[in-house]
Coordinates of C-alpha atoms and ligand atoms in Angstrom, one line a residue:
M1 CA 0.0 0.0 0.0
T2 CA 1.2 3.5 -0.7
D3 CA 0.7 6.6 1.4
L4 CA -2.6 8.4 0.9
D5 CA -3.1 11.1 -1.6
T6 CA -1.9 14.1 0.4
S7 CA -4.2 16.7 -1.2
P8 CA -6.0 18.8 1.5
S9 CA -9.3 17.2 2.3
P10 CA -11.0 20.1 4.2
A11 CA -11.7 23.0 1.9
L12 CA -9.0 25.7 2.3
D13 CA -11.5 28.3 3.8
Q14 CA -12.5 25.7 6.3
R15 CA -8.9 25.2 7.4
D16 CA -8.6 28.7 8.7
V17 CA -11.8 28.5 10.7
R18 CA -10.7 25.2 12.2
R19 CA -7.3 26.5 13.0
E20 CA -8.7 29.5 14.8
A21 CA -11.1 27.3 16.8
M22 CA -8.4 24.9 17.8
L23 CA -6.0 27.7 18.7
A24 CA -8.7 29.2 21.0
K25 CA -9.1 25.8 22.7
I26 CA -5.4 25.5 23.2
A27 CA -5.1 29.0 24.7
D28 CA -7.9 28.0 27.1
L29 CA -6.0 24.8 27.9
D30 CA -2.8 26.7 28.6
A31 CA -4.8 29.0 31.0
E32 CA -6.2 25.9 32.9
H33 CA -2.7 24.4 33.1
Q34 CA -1.4 27.7 34.5
K35 CA -4.0 27.4 37.3
A36 CA -2.3 24.1 38.3
V37 CA 1.1 25.7 38.2
N38 CA -0.2 28.5 40.5
A39 CA -2.3 26.2 42.7
G40 CA -0.4 27.2 45.8
G41 CA -1.3 30.9 45.4
K42 CA 0.0 33.0 48.3
Y43 CA 1.7 30.0 49.9
I44 CA 4.2 29.8 47.1
E45 CA 5.8 33.1 48.2
R46 CA 5.8 31.9 51.9
H47 CA 7.4 28.6 50.8
H48 CA 10.2 30.5 49.0
A49 CA 10.7 32.8 51.9
R50 CA 11.4 29.7 54.0
G51 CA 14.2 28.9 51.7
K52 CA 12.4 26.0 50.1
L53 CA 11.9 24.9 46.5
T54 CA 8.5 24.3 45.1
A55 CA 7.5 20.8 43.8
R56 CA 8.0 21.9 40.2
E57 CA 11.4 23.4 41.0
R58 CA 12.5 20.2 42.7
I59 CA 11.5 18.2 39.6
E60 CA 13.3 20.5 37.3
L61 CA 16.5 20.1 39.2
L62 CA 16.1 16.3 39.5
L63 CA 15.7 15.8 35.7
D64 CA 18.6 15.5 33.3
E65 CA 19.4 18.9 31.7
G66 CA 17.3 19.4 28.5
A67 CA 15.4 16.1 29.1
P68 CA 11.6 16.4 28.6
F69 CA 9.1 15.9 31.4
L70 CA 5.8 14.4 30.5
E71 CA 3.6 15.8 33.1
L72 CA 0.6 13.6 33.8
M73 CA -2.9 14.4 35.1
T74 CA -2.1 18.1 35.4
L75 CA -5.9 19.0 35.6
A76 CA -6.8 16.4 38.2
G77 CA -9.4 17.9 40.4
W78 CA -10.7 20.4 37.8
G79 CA -14.3 21.2 38.4
T80 CA -14.3 19.6 41.9
E81 CA -14.0 21.1 45.3
F82 CA -10.3 20.4 45.3
T83 CA -7.5 22.5 44.0
I84 CA -6.5 21.8 40.3
G85 CA -3.6 19.4 40.4
G86 CA -4.7 17.5 43.4
S87 CA -1.8 18.8 45.7
T88 CA 0.7 16.8 43.7
V89 CA 2.8 17.2 40.5
T90 CA 3.5 13.9 38.7
G91 CA 5.0 12.8 35.4
I92 CA 7.6 10.8 33.7
G93 CA 11.1 12.3 33.3
V94 CA 14.7 11.2 32.7
V95 CA 16.9 11.1 35.8
S96 CA 20.6 10.1 35.3
G97 CA 19.6 8.6 31.9
V98 CA 16.8 6.5 33.4
E99 CA 13.1 7.1 32.7
C100 CA 11.4 7.5 36.1
M101 CA 7.9 8.1 37.4
I102 CA 8.2 11.2 39.6
I103 CA 5.5 12.0 42.2
A104 CA 6.0 15.3 44.1
H105 CA 3.8 16.5 46.9
D106 CA 3.0 20.2 46.5
P107 CA 3.5 21.6 50.0
T108 CA 2.0 24.9 49.0
V109 CA -1.5 23.3 48.6
K110 CA -3.0 22.4 52.0
G111 CA 0.4 21.5 53.3
G112 CA 0.8 18.9 50.6
S113 CA -1.9 16.8 52.2
I114 CA -3.5 14.0 50.3
N115 CA -7.2 14.4 49.3
P116 CA -9.3 11.9 47.2
I117 CA -8.1 13.5 44.0
S118 CA -4.4 13.3 45.0
M119 CA -5.0 9.7 45.9
K120 CA -6.6 8.9 42.5
K121 CA -3.7 10.7 40.7
T122 CA -0.9 9.0 42.7
G123 CA -2.7 5.7 42.3
R124 CA -2.8 6.1 38.6
A125 CA 0.9 7.2 38.6
M126 CA 1.8 4.0 40.5
Q127 CA -0.2 1.9 38.0
I128 CA 1.7 3.5 35.1
A129 CA 5.0 2.9 36.9
E130 CA 4.0 -0.7 37.5
E131 CA 2.9 -1.5 33.9
N132 CA 6.0 0.1 32.5
H133 CA 8.4 -1.0 35.2
L134 CA 9.6 2.5 36.0
P135 CA 11.6 3.4 39.1
C136 CA 9.5 5.7 41.2
V137 CA 11.0 8.8 42.8
T138 CA 8.7 10.5 45.4
L139 CA 9.5 14.0 46.5
V140 CA 8.0 14.0 49.9
E141 CA 6.6 17.0 51.8
S142 CA 3.1 16.2 52.9
G143 CA 0.9 16.8 56.0
G144 CA -0.5 13.3 55.4
A145 CA -4.2 12.8 55.1
D146 CA -6.4 15.8 54.2
L147 CA -8.1 15.5 57.6
P148 CA -11.5 17.0 56.9
H149 CA -11.8 14.4 54.0
Q150 CA -10.4 11.5 56.0
K151 CA -13.5 9.3 55.5
D152 CA -12.9 9.3 51.7
I153 CA -9.3 8.4 51.9
F154 CA -8.4 6.6 55.1
L155 CA -9.2 3.1 54.1
P156 CA -8.3 3.2 50.4
A157 CA -5.1 5.1 51.1
G158 CA -3.5 1.9 52.5
R159 CA -3.3 0.7 48.9
G160 CA -0.6 3.4 48.3
F161 CA 1.7 1.9 50.9
R162 CA 0.9 -1.6 49.6
D163 CA 1.8 -0.5 46.0
I164 CA 5.2 0.8 47.1
T165 CA 6.1 -2.5 48.9
R166 CA 4.8 -4.6 45.9
A167 CA 6.9 -2.4 43.6
S168 CA 9.9 -3.2 45.7
A169 CA 9.1 -6.9 45.6
R170 CA 9.0 -6.7 41.8
K171 CA 12.4 -5.1 41.8
Q172 CA 10.9 -1.9 40.6
P173 CA 12.9 0.6 42.6
T174 CA 11.3 3.2 44.9
V175 CA 13.2 6.2 46.1
A176 CA 12.0 8.8 48.6
L177 CA 13.6 12.2 48.9
V178 CA 12.2 13.8 52.0
F179 CA 12.3 17.6 52.0
G180 CA 9.8 18.5 54.7
N181 CA 6.9 17.2 56.7
S182 CA 6.0 13.5 56.3
T183 CA 3.6 12.9 59.1
A184 CA 1.5 10.0 60.3
G185 CA 0.4 7.9 57.3
G186 CA 2.8 10.0 55.2
A187 CA 5.7 8.7 57.2
Y188 CA 5.1 5.3 55.6
I189 CA 5.8 6.7 52.1
P190 CA 9.6 6.9 52.9
G191 CA 9.2 4.0 55.3
M192 CA 8.2 1.6 52.5
S193 CA 10.7 2.9 49.9
D194 CA 13.9 1.2 49.0
Y195 CA 16.1 4.3 49.4
I196 CA 15.5 7.3 51.6
V197 CA 17.3 10.6 51.5
M198 CA 16.4 13.3 54.1
V199 CA 17.2 17.0 54.2
D200 CA 18.9 18.1 57.4
G201 CA 16.8 20.7 59.2
G202 CA 13.9 20.2 56.7
A203 CA 12.6 16.6 56.8
K204 CA 10.3 15.7 59.7
V205 CA 9.2 12.1 59.6
F206 CA 7.1 10.9 62.6
L207 CA 4.0 8.9 63.2
G208 CA 2.8 11.6 65.6
G209 CA 4.1 15.2 65.9
P210 CA 4.9 16.8 69.3
P211 CA 1.3 17.8 70.1
L212 CA -0.1 14.4 69.4
V213 CA 2.6 12.6 71.4
K214 CA 1.9 15.0 74.3
M215 CA -1.8 14.2 74.1
A216 CA -1.2 10.4 73.8
T217 CA 1.5 9.8 76.3
G218 CA 2.3 13.1 78.0
E219 CA 5.8 13.0 76.7
V220 CA 7.3 16.4 75.8
S221 CA 9.5 16.4 72.8
D222 CA 10.4 18.5 69.8
D223 CA 10.3 18.0 66.0
E224 CA 14.0 17.1 65.7
E225 CA 14.0 14.5 68.4
L226 CA 10.9 12.9 67.1
G227 CA 11.5 12.9 63.4
G228 CA 14.4 15.1 62.3
A229 CA 16.6 14.0 59.4
R230 CA 19.8 13.8 61.5
M231 CA 18.1 11.7 64.2
H232 CA 16.8 9.3 61.4
A233 CA 20.3 9.2 59.8
T234 CA 22.2 8.6 63.0
T235 CA 19.8 7.0 65.5
S236 CA 16.7 5.3 64.0
G237 CA 18.4 4.3 60.7
L238 CA 15.3 5.2 58.7
A239 CA 17.3 7.7 56.5
D240 CA 20.0 6.2 54.3
F241 CA 21.5 9.5 53.3
L242 CA 21.6 12.9 55.1
A243 CA 21.5 15.8 52.7
V244 CA 22.8 19.2 53.7
D245 CA 20.0 21.0 51.8
E246 CA 17.3 20.4 49.1
R247 CA 19.7 20.6 46.2
D248 CA 22.0 18.1 47.9
A249 CA 19.0 15.7 48.4
I250 CA 18.3 16.0 44.6
R251 CA 22.0 15.3 43.9
L252 CA 21.9 12.2 46.1
G253 CA 18.6 11.1 44.5
R254 CA 20.2 11.3 41.0
R255 CA 23.2 9.2 42.3
I256 CA 20.9 6.6 43.6
V257 CA 19.0 6.3 40.3
A258 CA 22.3 6.2 38.3
R259 CA 23.2 3.0 40.2
L260 CA 19.9 1.1 39.7
N261 CA 21.2 -0.8 36.7
V262 CA 17.9 -0.4 34.8
S263 CA 17.7 -1.9 31.3
K264 CA 15.0 -1.9 28.7
K265 CA 13.5 -5.4 28.1
G266 CA 11.3 -4.6 25.1
A267 CA 13.5 -2.3 23.0
R268 CA 12.1 -2.0 19.5
F269 CA 14.0 1.0 18.2
T270 CA 14.7 0.5 14.5
G271 CA 17.3 3.2 13.9
P272 CA 17.2 6.6 12.3
Y273 CA 13.8 7.9 11.2
A274 CA 12.4 10.7 9.1
E275 CA 10.1 13.5 10.3
P276 CA 6.4 13.1 9.3
L277 CA 5.4 13.5 5.7
L278 CA 2.9 16.3 6.6
D279 CA 3.7 19.2 8.9
P280 CA 2.2 18.5 12.5
E281 CA 1.2 22.2 12.6
G282 CA -1.5 21.3 10.1
L283 CA -3.2 19.2 12.8
L284 CA -4.8 22.4 13.9
E285 CA -6.7 22.7 10.6
I286 CA -8.2 19.2 10.4
I287 CA -10.7 18.9 13.1
P288 CA -14.2 20.3 12.3
T289 CA -15.6 22.7 14.9
D290 CA -18.7 20.5 14.9
L291 CA -17.7 16.9 15.7
K292 CA -20.7 15.6 13.7
E293 CA -18.7 16.5 10.6
P294 CA -16.5 13.6 9.6
F295 CA -12.7 14.1 8.9
D296 CA -10.1 11.8 7.3
P297 CA -8.0 10.3 10.1
R298 CA -5.2 9.7 7.6
E299 CA -4.7 13.5 7.7
V300 CA -3.9 13.1 11.4
I301 CA -1.9 9.9 11.1
L302 CA 0.5 11.3 8.5
R303 CA 1.2 14.2 10.8
L304 CA 2.0 11.9 13.7
V305 CA 4.0 9.0 12.2
D306 CA 7.6 8.9 10.7
G307 CA 7.9 9.9 7.1
P308 CA 9.3 7.5 4.5
S309 CA 13.0 6.8 4.8
E310 CA 15.6 4.2 3.7
T311 CA 14.3 1.7 6.3
N312 CA 10.6 2.7 6.2
E313 CA 9.3 2.5 2.7
V314 CA 5.9 4.0 3.4
S315 CA 4.9 6.0 6.4
F316 CA 1.4 4.5 6.8
D317 CA 0.9 1.0 5.4
E318 CA -2.8 0.6 5.4
F319 CA -4.5 -2.7 6.1
K320 CA -7.8 -3.7 4.4
P321 CA -8.3 -0.2 3.0
L322 CA -11.2 -1.3 0.8
Y323 CA -13.1 -3.1 3.6
G324 CA -15.0 -1.4 6.4
P325 CA -14.0 2.1 5.3
S326 CA -15.4 3.8 8.4
L327 CA -12.3 2.5 10.3
V328 CA -8.7 2.9 9.2
T329 CA -6.1 0.3 10.3
G330 CA -2.5 0.1 9.4
W331 CA 1.2 0.0 10.4
A332 CA 3.6 2.8 10.9
R333 CA 6.6 3.9 13.0
I334 CA 6.8 6.7 15.5
H335 CA 10.3 7.9 16.4
G336 CA 11.6 4.7 14.9
R337 CA 9.3 2.4 16.8
P338 CA 6.7 0.2 15.1
I339 CA 3.1 0.7 15.9
G340 CA -0.3 -0.6 14.6
I341 CA -2.9 2.2 14.3
I342 CA -6.7 1.9 14.6
A343 CA -8.6 5.1 13.8
N344 CA -12.3 5.9 13.3
A345 CA -13.0 7.5 9.9
Q346 CA -16.8 8.2 9.6
G347 CA -17.6 8.2 13.3
I348 CA -19.9 5.1 13.3
L349 CA -18.7 1.6 13.8
F350 CA -20.4 -1.0 11.6
S351 CA -20.1 -4.8 11.6
K352 CA -17.3 -4.8 8.9
E353 CA -15.4 -2.2 10.9
A354 CA -15.6 -4.3 14.1
Q355 CA -14.4 -7.4 12.2
K356 CA -11.6 -5.6 10.6
A357 CA -10.5 -4.1 14.0
T358 CA -10.6 -7.6 15.6
Q359 CA -8.4 -9.1 12.8
F360 CA -6.0 -6.2 13.0
I361 CA -5.7 -6.5 16.8
Q362 CA -4.9 -10.2 16.4
L363 CA -2.2 -9.4 13.8
C364 CA -0.6 -6.8 16.1
N365 CA -0.6 -9.4 18.9
A366 CA 0.9 -12.0 16.6
S367 CA 3.7 -9.6 15.7
D368 CA 4.2 -8.1 19.2
T369 CA 3.4 -4.6 17.8
P370 CA 2.0 -1.9 20.2
L371 CA -1.3 -0.4 19.2
L372 CA -2.5 3.2 18.9
F373 CA -6.2 4.0 19.0
L374 CA -7.3 7.4 17.6
H375 CA -10.9 7.9 18.8
N376 CA -13.5 9.7 16.8
T377 CA -16.6 7.5 17.2
T378 CA -20.3 8.0 18.0
G379 CA -20.5 4.3 18.7
Y380 CA -21.8 1.1 17.1
M381 CA -24.5 1.5 14.5
V382 CA -28.1 1.0 15.7
G383 CA -31.2 0.1 13.7
K384 CA -33.1 -2.9 12.4
E385 CA -30.8 -3.7 9.5
Y386 CA -27.7 -3.6 11.7
E387 CA -29.2 -5.5 14.6
Q388 CA -30.3 -8.2 12.2
G389 CA -26.8 -8.1 10.6
G390 CA -25.3 -9.0 14.0
I391 CA -23.9 -5.6 15.2
I392 CA -23.9 -6.8 18.8
K393 CA -21.9 -9.9 18.2
H394 CA -19.4 -8.1 15.9
G395 CA -19.0 -5.2 18.4
A396 CA -18.6 -7.8 21.2
M397 CA -15.9 -9.4 19.0
M398 CA -13.9 -6.1 18.9
V399 CA -14.4 -5.5 22.6
N400 CA -13.2 -9.1 23.3
A401 CA -10.1 -8.5 21.1
V402 CA -9.3 -5.2 22.9
S403 CA -9.9 -6.7 26.3
N404 CA -7.6 -9.7 25.8
S405 CA -4.9 -8.0 23.7
T406 CA -1.7 -7.9 25.6
V407 CA 0.4 -5.6 23.4
P408 CA 0.8 -2.2 25.0
A409 CA -1.8 0.3 23.7
I410 CA -2.1 4.0 23.7
S411 CA -5.5 5.8 23.2
I412 CA -5.9 9.4 22.1
L413 CA -9.3 11.0 22.0
I414 CA -9.0 13.3 19.0
G415 CA -12.8 13.8 18.5
A416 CA -15.9 12.1 19.8
S417 CA -15.7 9.0 22.0
Y418 CA -19.2 7.9 22.7
G419 CA -21.0 4.8 23.9
A420 CA -19.6 1.3 23.5
G421 CA -17.4 2.8 20.7
N422 CA -15.3 4.1 23.6
Y423 CA -14.9 0.6 24.9
G424 CA -14.1 -1.0 21.5
M425 CA -11.5 1.7 20.8
N426 CA -9.7 0.9 24.1
G427 CA -11.2 3.5 26.4
R428 CA -10.0 4.0 29.9
A429 CA -11.8 1.0 31.3
Y430 CA -9.7 -1.3 29.0
D431 CA -6.4 -0.1 30.6
P432 CA -4.5 1.3 27.7
R433 CA -1.0 2.1 29.0
F434 CA -1.6 5.8 28.3
L435 CA -4.7 7.8 27.4
F436 CA -4.6 11.4 26.3
T437 CA -7.3 13.8 25.1
W438 CA -7.3 16.6 22.6
P439 CA -9.0 19.8 23.8
N440 CA -11.7 19.5 21.3
A441 CA -12.7 15.9 22.3
K442 CA -15.9 14.8 23.9
C443 CA -16.6 11.6 25.7
A444 CA -19.9 10.3 27.2
V445 CA -22.4 7.5 27.0
M446 CA -23.9 9.4 24.0
G447 CA -24.2 12.9 22.7
P448 CA -26.0 15.4 24.8
Q449 CA -28.9 16.0 22.3
Q450 CA -29.4 12.2 21.8
L451 CA -29.3 11.6 25.5
A452 CA -31.8 14.4 26.3
G453 CA -34.0 13.2 23.4
V454 CA -34.0 9.6 24.7
M455 CA -35.0 10.9 28.2
E456 CA -37.8 13.0 26.6
I457 CA -39.2 9.9 24.7
V458 CA -39.0 7.9 28.0
A459 CA -40.8 10.6 29.9
R460 CA -43.5 11.0 27.3
G461 CA -44.0 7.2 27.4
A462 CA -44.2 7.2 31.2
A463 CA -46.8 10.0 31.1
E464 CA -48.9 8.1 28.6
S465 CA -48.8 4.9 30.5
K466 CA -50.0 6.8 33.6
G467 CA -52.7 8.4 31.6
V468 CA -51.6 11.9 32.3
A469 CA -50.7 14.7 29.9
Y470 CA -47.0 15.3 29.2
D471 CA -46.0 18.7 30.6
E472 CA -44.5 20.3 27.5
E473 CA -43.0 23.3 29.4
A474 CA -41.4 21.4 32.2
G475 CA -40.3 18.7 29.7
A476 CA -38.5 21.4 27.5
A477 CA -36.8 22.9 30.6
T478 CA -35.7 19.4 31.8
K479 CA -34.4 18.6 28.3
A480 CA -32.4 21.8 28.1
F481 CA -31.0 21.2 31.6
V482 CA -30.0 17.6 30.8
E483 CA -28.5 18.6 27.5
D484 CA -26.4 21.3 29.1
M485 CA -25.3 19.0 32.0
I486 CA -24.2 16.2 29.6
E487 CA -22.4 18.6 27.4
Q488 CA -20.4 19.9 30.4
Q489 CA -19.7 16.4 31.6
S490 CA -18.5 15.3 28.1
L491 CA -15.7 18.0 28.0
P492 CA -12.1 17.1 28.4
Y493 CA -11.4 19.2 31.4
F494 CA -14.2 17.5 33.3
L495 CA -13.0 14.1 32.4
S496 CA -9.4 15.0 33.3
G497 CA -10.6 16.5 36.6
M498 CA -12.0 13.1 37.4
V499 CA -8.7 11.5 36.4
Y500 CA -10.3 9.6 33.5
D501 CA -7.3 10.5 31.3
D502 CA -3.6 11.1 31.7
G503 CA -3.8 14.6 30.4
V504 CA -5.3 17.0 27.9
I505 CA -2.7 17.8 25.3
D506 CA -2.0 20.2 22.5
P507 CA -2.5 18.2 19.3
R508 CA 0.9 19.4 18.0
D509 CA 2.6 17.7 21.0
T510 CA 1.0 14.4 20.2
R511 CA 3.9 13.0 18.2
S512 CA 6.5 13.9 20.9
I513 CA 4.3 12.5 23.6
L514 CA 3.8 9.2 21.7
G515 CA 7.5 9.0 21.2
I516 CA 8.1 9.3 25.0
C517 CA 5.3 6.8 25.7
L518 CA 6.7 4.2 23.2
S519 CA 10.1 4.6 24.7
V520 CA 8.7 4.1 28.3
I521 CA 6.7 1.1 27.2
E522 CA 9.9 -0.6 26.1
N523 CA 11.0 -1.0 29.7
Q524 CA 8.8 -4.2 29.8
P525 CA 8.9 -7.0 27.3
I526 CA 6.3 -6.5 24.5
E527 CA 4.5 -9.8 24.1
G528 CA 1.2 -10.3 22.2
N529 CA -1.4 -12.8 23.0
L530 CA -3.4 -15.0 20.7
N531 CA -5.6 -16.6 23.4
F532 CA -8.8 -14.7 23.1
G533 CA -12.1 -15.6 24.5
V534 CA -14.8 -17.2 22.4
F535 CA -15.4 -15.1 19.3
R536 CA -19.1 -15.2 18.3
M537 CA -18.7 -15.2 14.6
Ligands
COA601 N1 -5.3 18.2 56.2 C1 -6.0 19.3 55.7 N2 -5.5 20.5 55.6 C2 -4.2 20.7 56.0 C3 -3.5 19.6 56.5 C4 -4.1 18.4 56.6 N3 -3.4 17.3 57.0 N4 -2.3 20.1 56.9 C5 -2.3 21.4 56.6 N5 -3.5 21.8 56.1 C6 -3.9 23.1 55.6 C7 -4.0 24.1 56.7 O1 -5.2 24.0 57.4 C8 -3.8 25.4 56.0 O2 -5.1 25.7 55.3 P1 -5.6 27.2 55.0 O3 -4.7 27.7 53.9 O4 -7.0 26.9 54.5 O5 -5.5 27.9 56.2 C9 -2.9 25.1 54.9 O6 -2.9 23.6 54.7 C10 -1.4 25.5 55.2 O7 -1.1 24.9 56.5 P2 0.0 25.5 57.4 O8 0.0 24.9 58.7 O9 -0.1 27.0 57.4 O10 1.3 25.2 56.5 P3 2.8 24.9 57.0 O11 3.6 24.8 55.8 O12 3.2 25.9 58.0 O13 2.7 23.5 57.8 C11 2.2 21.2 58.0 C12 2.4 22.4 57.1 C13 1.7 20.0 57.2 C14 3.5 20.9 58.7 C15 1.2 21.5 59.1 O14 0.0 22.1 58.5 C16 0.7 20.3 59.9 O15 1.3 19.9 60.8 N6 -0.5 19.7 59.5 C17 -1.1 18.6 60.2 C18 -0.3 17.4 59.9 C19 -0.9 16.1 60.5 O16 -0.9 16.0 61.7 N7 -1.4 15.2 59.7 C20 -2.0 14.0 60.2 C21 -2.3 13.2 59.0 S1 -2.9 11.6 59.4

């Protein structure tokens, strides 16, 4: 197969409109990200005045110079009662040449205490670290549980400590650099870690601080005696290294990581590669402002994948291009690494598309090739003809293939992601290794108008069966309310706020992010599976 005809598919005048609309969404996204950066507000200044570095400054110093940091779940907590960011900063970065999961408490937000959103975010970070066998470096400064919300976190939070110890048992290293408070439950974060560095005069690690000890036993003591870094380095033995200051702790942390002897078990890099055939900047011009309008996903694919080169004859090698045209499948490379791509074309998934996807997923498993899903689907086709044609069993076949596929997968919501189409395209519930969302995307059980329309039909039916008149005015108000609510709940910030994705990203960053993810994935062996459940043919 050759690369697609690269003539522009949206009309040129449409391209400007789409570009402006996408740029406005990206500007808005930047503003929301800035809220996470400034989450500490006035406490950032106080923190600096105490001679301390912020979570982001600590991360910046920890990373190799010039190395990228893939920040994850930046908008966690958006639209909730909690501060955007969930009082933590987390992401994947390169430390002493090693890709690491970094989790940093943000002491400028509620003393770095852990609320339900922080817990969801750090839990997901630990899951990513586990699946990709990443060493985990935690930058500790936390007042422990967010006390007013203790009921929502106390019991599930135990899982966090369990995760650290299980990581250790898997030989997935855990390093804690303790800069400040690490109280009560928080004391177990370093306590469970393989390596502990504490900052002299800064770290305070105790099960109970002086007031609590006085209340419990009557003993009078101070912070240093109870949990100071020097005491832990010389007396209790909890600290392995005593750092003279924060920068020294970071230096020691980098030294620890350098000696971990980490190696990649699934390396698939094929050598030098070419930049994409089409300019990624053009991604801004492809997506219609109304997601009901279809667009050609090949226009997206050719801006994400490597261009042709000596070792890569065609940039996108399409599979079954003449069969099930509402879904595009094919092979490509990204940053020199092979990938199988599944992308929706016309929004709707029909039987042929589901069968084609199933076969393609099997082929990628047979060749140990990671998968990339590009979502723009309104779901599986409904209607008499399609039900009679077996759309349920064909959709189930695709969901079965996605569920039992074992090659690493990455999902990107580039448009709509509705209904069971989200499942078949490897939505969050199917545990893709990474899932990112473009700022124009929408995701829900169905579109707001359809959902509100279904509710109206149900309400009319209910009124009729009770023998009462349907209240048109109240019905219209309810419909408008439901439509608006579902629209809001379908938006990327809302989903990111609930930690249903790993981040909302600028489409132009997609290729770089995929490159990082594919490199991270290689830390584990890449092994496909051909043992699927029963396929109902
Ligand atoms: N839960 C909820 N909120 C907390 C918190 C916690 N564990 N720890 C601190 N905060 C809040 C404070 O109430 C304050 O909120 P405000 O801005 O609305 O006034 C904000 O965080 C800053 O606290 P502050 O004490 O001014 O910050 P600090 O940097 O001087 O000290 C701590 C931070 C963590 C050392 C200190 O707040 C503390 O000791 N907290 C209690 C720790 C504890 O005992 N935890 C038990 C967990 S099981």
